[in-house]
Amino acid sequence: MVEKAFQDYYPDNFSYCYGCGRLNEHGYQIKSYWQGDESVCVYQPEAYHIAVPGFVYGGLIASLIDCHGTGTAAAAAYRAEGRLMDSQPPLRYVTACLHVDYLKPTPLGSPLELHGRLIEIKGRKVKVAIELWARGEVCARGEVIAVKIPENMMV
Amino acid sequence: MVEKAFQDYYPDNFSYCYGCGRLNEHGYQIKSYWQGDESVCVYQPEAYHIAVPGFVYGGLIASLIDCHGTGTAAAAAYRAEGRLMDSQPPLRYVTACLHVDYLKPTPLGSPLELHGRLIEIKGRKVKVAIELWARGEVCARGEVIAVKIPENMMV
């Protein structure tokens, strides 16, 4: 049995996100999974995802942290409620606040590995910390504050 | 005479950035200009740059803030030194720290307008504040701390 990624549980109408929607054929289609208490996502940048030749584009790094962060927020919220991710109603989160510290240039050519950790759940808000690793080193550190999707974004 | 964008002054080897490189044919190729003391960039997202249908992808917003931020940092550094942007040696900046507050869902379909403002220049660091507008409203607010590009990113 192949484990389903967090994003594979998103309802179809929430699956067009450029970063993490499985139905957005132009996008990154990232996949996040639990590994114990950490969420993990592996992504292989394209050759053109560069800042300068040889190094990964910071905007891609921010995007991966963002989407892995909201995915982790949703998965953590289901866990906190003792619910499976395919139970109803669906819990979907959007980013209220994104912070990224670029610790060192991220080398292009190897997979990027994101590790997420729940910091806290408080009402509609979930705070998640993310590390982005490349070739055995932490290259960026991020924090995402996700909130339950507002009514005016539901279609 | 058509005014050159900040990014059009970048040396060729710094012009492959996915967000702002004029030589990256896959990327956003954003263009930033001074309007008095503000830097301005207008960008039209693609139909697939969405978070959920009807609203712009947050990772794109972070990317635009990032690249308009480093562009503004460079342009402000030239100004502070009383130098033209085509004078030698070139000043190039990378992002050390990116912060984005998503104030409201950003509607898709109209151009996004980014307004940058220099906060401070201190040694190798330049801090810039950015507002992202859509349809007459500020939808996101960002801050970029840019640093002079480190030697190990020069190729």
GROMACS .gro file of C-alpha atoms in nm:
model
  310
    1MET     CA    1   0.000   0.000   0.000
    2VAL     CA    2   0.140   0.337  -0.099
    3GLU     CA    3   0.095   0.609   0.161
    4LYS     CA    4  -0.109   0.910   0.043
    5ALA     CA    5   0.050   1.253   0.072
    6PHE     CA    6  -0.126   1.528   0.270
    7GLN     CA    7  -0.200   1.704  -0.058
    8ASP     CA    8  -0.368   1.396  -0.205
    9TYR     CA    9  -0.641   1.434   0.056
   10TYR     CA   10  -0.727   1.793  -0.043
   11PRO     CA   11  -1.073   1.818  -0.198
   12ASP     CA   12  -1.062   1.880  -0.574
   13ASN     CA   13  -1.156   2.250  -0.546
   14PHE     CA   14  -0.851   2.305  -0.319
   15SER     CA   15  -0.618   2.110  -0.547
   16TYR     CA   16  -0.528   2.378  -0.800
   17CYS     CA   17  -0.262   2.552  -0.591
   18TYR     CA   18   0.047   2.626  -0.798
   19GLY     CA   19   0.267   2.494  -0.519
   20CYS     CA   20   0.085   2.190  -0.396
   21GLY     CA   21  -0.225   2.120  -0.604
   22ARG     CA   22  -0.224   1.778  -0.765
   23LEU     CA   23  -0.457   1.918  -1.036
   24ASN     CA   24  -0.237   2.217  -1.131
   25GLU     CA   25  -0.041   2.076  -1.423
   26HIS     CA   26   0.188   2.382  -1.439
   27GLY     CA   27   0.278   2.379  -1.070
   28TYR     CA   28   0.521   2.211  -0.834
   29GLN     CA   29   0.279   1.945  -0.704
   30ILE     CA   30   0.475   1.894  -0.384
   31LYS     CA   31   0.398   1.594  -0.164
   32SER     CA   32   0.427   1.595   0.215
   33TYR     CA   33   0.418   1.302   0.457
   34TRP     CA   34   0.450   1.239   0.827
   35GLN     CA   35   0.769   1.080   0.953
   36GLY     CA   36   0.688   1.048   1.320
   37ASP     CA   37   0.629   1.399   1.450
   38GLU     CA   38   0.798   1.563   1.153
   39SER     CA   39   0.647   1.631   0.815
   40VAL     CA   40   0.877   1.566   0.522
   41CYS     CA   41   0.869   1.674   0.159
   42VAL     CA   42   1.131   1.608  -0.107
   43TYR     CA   43   1.144   1.827  -0.414
   44GLN     CA   44   1.381   1.827  -0.710
   45PRO     CA   45   1.414   2.178  -0.858
   46GLU     CA   46   1.428   2.222  -1.234
   47ALA     CA   47   1.752   2.339  -1.399
   48TYR     CA   48   1.597   2.685  -1.450
   49HIS     CA   49   1.495   2.733  -1.085
   50ILE     CA   50   1.806   2.934  -1.013
   51ALA     CA   51   1.904   3.260  -0.844
   52VAL     CA   52   2.248   3.259  -1.002
   53PRO     CA   53   2.388   2.961  -1.192
   54GLY     CA   54   2.446   2.670  -0.954
   55PHE     CA   55   2.213   2.789  -0.678
   56VAL     CA   56   1.842   2.745  -0.615
   57TYR     CA   57   1.602   3.037  -0.656
   58GLY     CA   58   1.497   3.186  -0.321
   59GLY     CA   59   1.139   3.234  -0.437
   60LEU     CA   60   1.110   2.861  -0.499
   61ILE     CA   61   1.245   2.796  -0.150
   62ALA     CA   62   0.986   3.036  -0.006
   63SER     CA   63   0.713   2.864  -0.209
   64LEU     CA   64   0.813   2.517  -0.089
   65ILE     CA   65   0.825   2.634   0.272
   66ASP     CA   66   0.487   2.801   0.227
   67CYS     CA   67   0.307   2.500   0.080
   68HIS     CA   68   0.477   2.239   0.295
   69GLY     CA   69   0.386   2.466   0.587
   70THR     CA   70   0.014   2.490   0.508
   71GLY     CA   71   0.006   2.118   0.434
   72THR     CA   72   0.170   2.043   0.768
   73ALA     CA   73  -0.070   2.283   0.940
   74ALA     CA   74  -0.370   2.097   0.797
   75ALA     CA   75  -0.230   1.754   0.878
   76ALA     CA   76  -0.145   1.867   1.234
   77ALA     CA   77  -0.497   2.007   1.280
   78TYR     CA   78  -0.651   1.673   1.178
   79ARG     CA   79  -0.416   1.495   1.417
   80ALA     CA   80  -0.503   1.733   1.700
   81GLU     CA   81  -0.871   1.660   1.647
   82GLY     CA   82  -0.802   1.287   1.627
   83ARG     CA   83  -0.940   1.280   1.274
   84LEU     CA   84  -0.829   1.110   0.955
   85MET     CA   85  -0.744   1.343   0.666
   86ASP     CA   86  -1.025   1.205   0.455
   87SER     CA   87  -1.290   1.274   0.722
   88GLN     CA   88  -1.546   1.552   0.680
   89PRO     CA   89  -1.552   1.851   0.683
   90PRO     CA   90  -1.216   1.914   0.516
   91LEU     CA   91  -0.968   2.139   0.701
   92ARG     CA   92  -0.787   2.375   0.467
   93TYR     CA   93  -0.535   2.641   0.561
   94VAL     CA   94  -0.388   2.946   0.392
   95THR     CA   95  -0.080   3.142   0.484
   96ALA     CA   96  -0.119   3.452   0.698
   97CYS     CA   97   0.249   3.502   0.753
   98LEU     CA   98   0.563   3.358   0.596
   99HIS     CA   99   0.916   3.412   0.720
  100VAL     CA  100   1.229   3.269   0.559
  101ASP     CA  101   1.592   3.300   0.672
  102TYR     CA  102   1.830   3.206   0.392
  103LEU     CA  103   2.123   3.067   0.589
  104LYS     CA  104   2.348   2.980   0.298
  105PRO     CA  105   2.328   2.946  -0.081
  106THR     CA  106   2.126   2.633  -0.168
  107PRO     CA  107   2.311   2.420  -0.424
  108LEU     CA  108   2.120   2.315  -0.735
  109GLY     CA  109   2.130   1.957  -0.860
  110SER     CA  110   2.026   1.749  -0.563
  111PRO     CA  111   1.683   1.701  -0.407
  112LEU     CA  112   1.571   1.953  -0.147
  113GLU     CA  113   1.432   1.805   0.170
  114LEU     CA  114   1.189   1.999   0.388
  115HIS     CA  115   1.127   1.905   0.748
  116GLY     CA  116   0.826   2.056   0.923
  117ARG     CA  117   0.741   2.068   1.290
  118LEU     CA  118   0.426   2.190   1.460
  119ILE     CA  119   0.491   2.479   1.699
  120GLU     CA  120   0.136   2.550   1.814
  121ILE     CA  121  -0.232   2.533   1.731
  122LYS     CA  122  -0.441   2.816   1.871
  123GLY     CA  123  -0.797   2.859   1.748
  124ARG     CA  124  -0.792   2.909   1.371
  125LYS     CA  125  -0.412   2.954   1.367
  126VAL     CA  126  -0.141   2.694   1.327
  127LYS     CA  127   0.228   2.781   1.352
  128VAL     CA  128   0.480   2.554   1.183
  129ALA     CA  129   0.862   2.564   1.162
  130ILE     CA  130   1.034   2.432   0.851
  131GLU     CA  131   1.394   2.350   0.771
  132LEU     CA  132   1.513   2.313   0.415
  133TRP     CA  133   1.805   2.077   0.366
  134ALA     CA  134   2.030   2.021   0.065
  135ARG     CA  135   2.330   1.785   0.056
  136GLY     CA  136   2.317   1.726   0.430
  137GLU     CA  137   2.306   2.092   0.532
  138VAL     CA  138   2.028   2.322   0.649
  139CYS     CA  139   2.025   2.599   0.388
  140ALA     CA  140   1.706   2.783   0.490
  141ARG     CA  141   1.480   2.799   0.790
  142GLY     CA  142   1.119   2.910   0.769
  143GLU     CA  143   0.813   2.978   0.978
  144VAL     CA  144   0.457   2.970   0.852
  145ILE     CA  145   0.153   3.096   1.034
  146ALA     CA  146  -0.143   2.932   0.865
  147VAL     CA  147  -0.508   3.015   0.927
  148LYS     CA  148  -0.823   2.828   0.839
  149ILE     CA  149  -0.922   2.934   0.490
  150PRO     CA  150  -1.152   3.240   0.505
  151GLU     CA  151  -1.506   3.210   0.368
  152ASN     CA  152  -1.432   3.463   0.089
  153MET     CA  153  -1.171   3.227  -0.061
  154MET     CA  154  -1.410   2.933  -0.080
  155VAL     CA  155  -1.555   2.883  -0.423
  156MET     CA  156   1.397   5.718  -2.467
  157VAL     CA  157   1.269   5.416  -2.280
  158GLU     CA  158   1.382   5.393  -1.920
  159LYS     CA  159   1.580   5.080  -1.835
  160ALA     CA  160   1.457   4.863  -1.549
  161PHE     CA  161   1.688   4.788  -1.254
  162GLN     CA  162   1.712   4.429  -1.377
  163ASP     CA  163   1.825   4.535  -1.724
  164TYR     CA  164   2.145   4.669  -1.568
  165TYR     CA  165   2.237   4.335  -1.405
  166PRO     CA  166   2.549   4.183  -1.561
  167ASP     CA  167   2.473   3.881  -1.780
  168ASN     CA  168   2.598   3.626  -1.523
  169PHE     CA  169   2.347   3.766  -1.269
  170SER     CA  170   2.060   3.767  -1.518
  171TYR     CA  171   1.944   3.407  -1.493
  172CYS     CA  172   1.737   3.446  -1.177
  173TYR     CA  173   1.399   3.273  -1.213
  174GLY     CA  174   1.227   3.578  -1.067
  175CYS     CA  175   1.406   3.869  -1.225
  176GLY     CA  176   1.665   3.752  -1.477
  177ARG     CA  177   1.607   3.887  -1.826
  178LEU     CA  178   1.793   3.581  -1.961
  179ASN     CA  179   1.584   3.317  -1.781
  180GLU     CA  180   1.326   3.231  -2.044
  181HIS     CA  181   1.121   3.018  -1.802
  182GLY     CA  182   1.104   3.282  -1.529
  183TYR     CA  183   0.897   3.585  -1.432
  184GLN     CA  184   1.139   3.847  -1.572
  185ILE     CA  185   1.004   4.120  -1.345
  186LYS     CA  186   1.098   4.483  -1.413
  187SER     CA  187   1.141   4.745  -1.142
  188TYR     CA  188   1.173   5.123  -1.177
  189TRP     CA  189   1.207   5.426  -0.956
  190GLN     CA  190   0.907   5.651  -0.916
  191GLY     CA  191   1.054   5.921  -0.697
  192ASP     CA  192   1.164   5.753  -0.375
  193GLU     CA  193   0.954   5.444  -0.438
  194SER     CA  194   1.043   5.150  -0.656
  195VAL     CA  195   0.757   5.012  -0.861
  196CYS     CA  196   0.705   4.682  -1.042
  197VAL     CA  197   0.394   4.567  -1.223
  198TYR     CA  198   0.337   4.198  -1.284
  199GLN     CA  199   0.050   4.012  -1.447
  200PRO     CA  200   0.017   3.660  -1.303
  201GLU     CA  201  -0.066   3.371  -1.531
  202ALA     CA  202  -0.403   3.198  -1.504
  203TYR     CA  203  -0.236   2.901  -1.332
  204HIS     CA  204  -0.063   3.110  -1.062
  205ILE     CA  205  -0.337   3.038  -0.815
  206ALA     CA  206  -0.375   2.929  -0.455
  207VAL     CA  207  -0.743   2.847  -0.500
  208PRO     CA  208  -0.939   2.941  -0.812
  209GLY     CA  209  -0.974   3.319  -0.833
  210PHE     CA  210  -0.684   3.406  -0.604
  211VAL     CA  211  -0.313   3.453  -0.660
  212TYR     CA  212  -0.063   3.196  -0.534
  213GLY     CA  213   0.115   3.311  -0.218
  214GLY     CA  214   0.446   3.169  -0.332
  215LEU     CA  215   0.434   3.393  -0.639
  216ILE     CA  216   0.363   3.691  -0.413
  217ALA     CA  217   0.663   3.597  -0.196
  218SER     CA  218   0.878   3.559  -0.509
  219LEU     CA  219   0.777   3.900  -0.646
  220ILE     CA  220   0.842   4.067  -0.310
  221ASP     CA  221   1.177   3.889  -0.291
  222CYS     CA  222   1.304   3.991  -0.636
  223HIS     CA  223   1.157   4.340  -0.633
  224GLY     CA  224   1.319   4.370  -0.290
  225THR     CA  225   1.670   4.270  -0.398
  226GLY     CA  226   1.635   4.488  -0.710
  227THR     CA  227   1.532   4.784  -0.495
  228ALA     CA  228   1.819   4.711  -0.256
  229ALA     CA  229   2.070   4.723  -0.540
  230ALA     CA  230   1.921   5.037  -0.693
  231ALA     CA  231   1.915   5.208  -0.353
  232ALA     CA  232   2.279   5.111  -0.291
  233TYR     CA  233   2.385   5.271  -0.621
  234ARG     CA  234   2.187   5.582  -0.531
  235ALA     CA  235   2.344   5.599  -0.186
  236GLU     CA  236   2.690   5.588  -0.345
  237GLY     CA  237   2.589   5.848  -0.601
  238ARG     CA  238   2.655   5.597  -0.879
  239LEU     CA  239   2.474   5.508  -1.199
  240MET     CA  240   2.353   5.147  -1.223
  241ASP     CA  241   2.581   5.079  -1.520
  242SER     CA  242   2.893   5.195  -1.335
  243GLN     CA  243   3.160   4.948  -1.221
  244PRO     CA  244   3.189   4.735  -1.016
  245PRO     CA  245   2.832   4.597  -1.024
  246LEU     CA  246   2.642   4.581  -0.693
  247ARG     CA  247   2.439   4.264  -0.659
  248TYR     CA  248   2.231   4.155  -0.363
  249VAL     CA  249   2.078   3.832  -0.243
  250THR     CA  250   1.809   3.778   0.016
  251ALA     CA  251   1.913   3.697   0.371
  252CYS     CA  252   1.566   3.727   0.515
  253LEU     CA  253   1.217   3.746   0.365
  254HIS     CA  254   0.900   3.821   0.556
  255VAL     CA  255   0.551   3.837   0.404
  256ASP     CA  256   0.221   3.921   0.573
  257TYR     CA  257  -0.073   3.813   0.360
  258LEU     CA  258  -0.333   4.072   0.456
  259LYS     CA  259  -0.615   3.953   0.234
  260PRO     CA  260  -0.672   3.714  -0.056
  261THR     CA  261  -0.515   3.864  -0.371
  262PRO     CA  262  -0.761   3.855  -0.661
  263LEU     CA  263  -0.640   3.700  -0.989
  264GLY     CA  264  -0.702   3.873  -1.320
  265SER     CA  265  -0.560   4.220  -1.276
  266PRO     CA  266  -0.199   4.336  -1.266
  267LEU     CA  267  -0.020   4.325  -0.931
  268GLU     CA  268   0.167   4.639  -0.837
  269LEU     CA  269   0.460   4.630  -0.599
  270HIS     CA  270   0.582   4.942  -0.423
  271GLY     CA  271   0.922   4.931  -0.253
  272ARG     CA  272   1.075   5.169  -0.004
  273LEU     CA  273   1.426   5.174   0.138
  274ILE     CA  274   1.430   5.135   0.516
  275GLU     CA  275   1.805   5.137   0.577
  276ILE     CA  276   2.147   5.063   0.439
  277LYS     CA  277   2.401   4.939   0.690
  278GLY     CA  278   2.730   4.800   0.566
  279ARG     CA  279   2.657   4.503   0.338
  280LYS     CA  280   2.288   4.494   0.440
  281VAL     CA  281   1.995   4.676   0.285
  282LYS     CA  282   1.645   4.658   0.433
  283VAL     CA  283   1.348   4.724   0.206
  284ALA     CA  284   0.972   4.732   0.271
  285ILE     CA  285   0.733   4.626  -0.005
  286GLU     CA  286   0.359   4.659  -0.050
  287LEU     CA  287   0.172   4.447  -0.301
  288TRP     CA  288  -0.142   4.606  -0.443
  289ALA     CA  289  -0.425   4.458  -0.649
  290ARG     CA  290  -0.737   4.644  -0.760
  291GLY     CA  291  -0.657   4.942  -0.541
  292GLU     CA  292  -0.598   4.749  -0.222
  293VAL     CA  293  -0.287   4.643  -0.034
  294CYS     CA  294  -0.311   4.264  -0.026
  295ALA     CA  295   0.033   4.178   0.112
  296ARG     CA  296   0.314   4.353   0.290
  297GLY     CA  297   0.673   4.232   0.284
  298GLU     CA  298   1.016   4.304   0.417
  299VAL     CA  299   1.340   4.196   0.257
  300ILE     CA  300   1.683   4.206   0.413
  301ALA     CA  301   1.928   4.186   0.125
  302VAL     CA  302   2.303   4.141   0.155
  303LYS     CA  303   2.580   4.190  -0.096
  304ILE     CA  304   2.619   3.866  -0.284
  305PRO     CA  305   2.871   3.639  -0.108
  306GLU     CA  306   3.189   3.538  -0.290
  307ASN     CA  307   3.083   3.171  -0.298
  308MET     CA  308   2.782   3.256  -0.515
  309MET     CA  309   2.989   3.436  -0.777
  310VAL     CA  310   3.062   3.223  -1.079
   0.00000   0.00000   0.00000
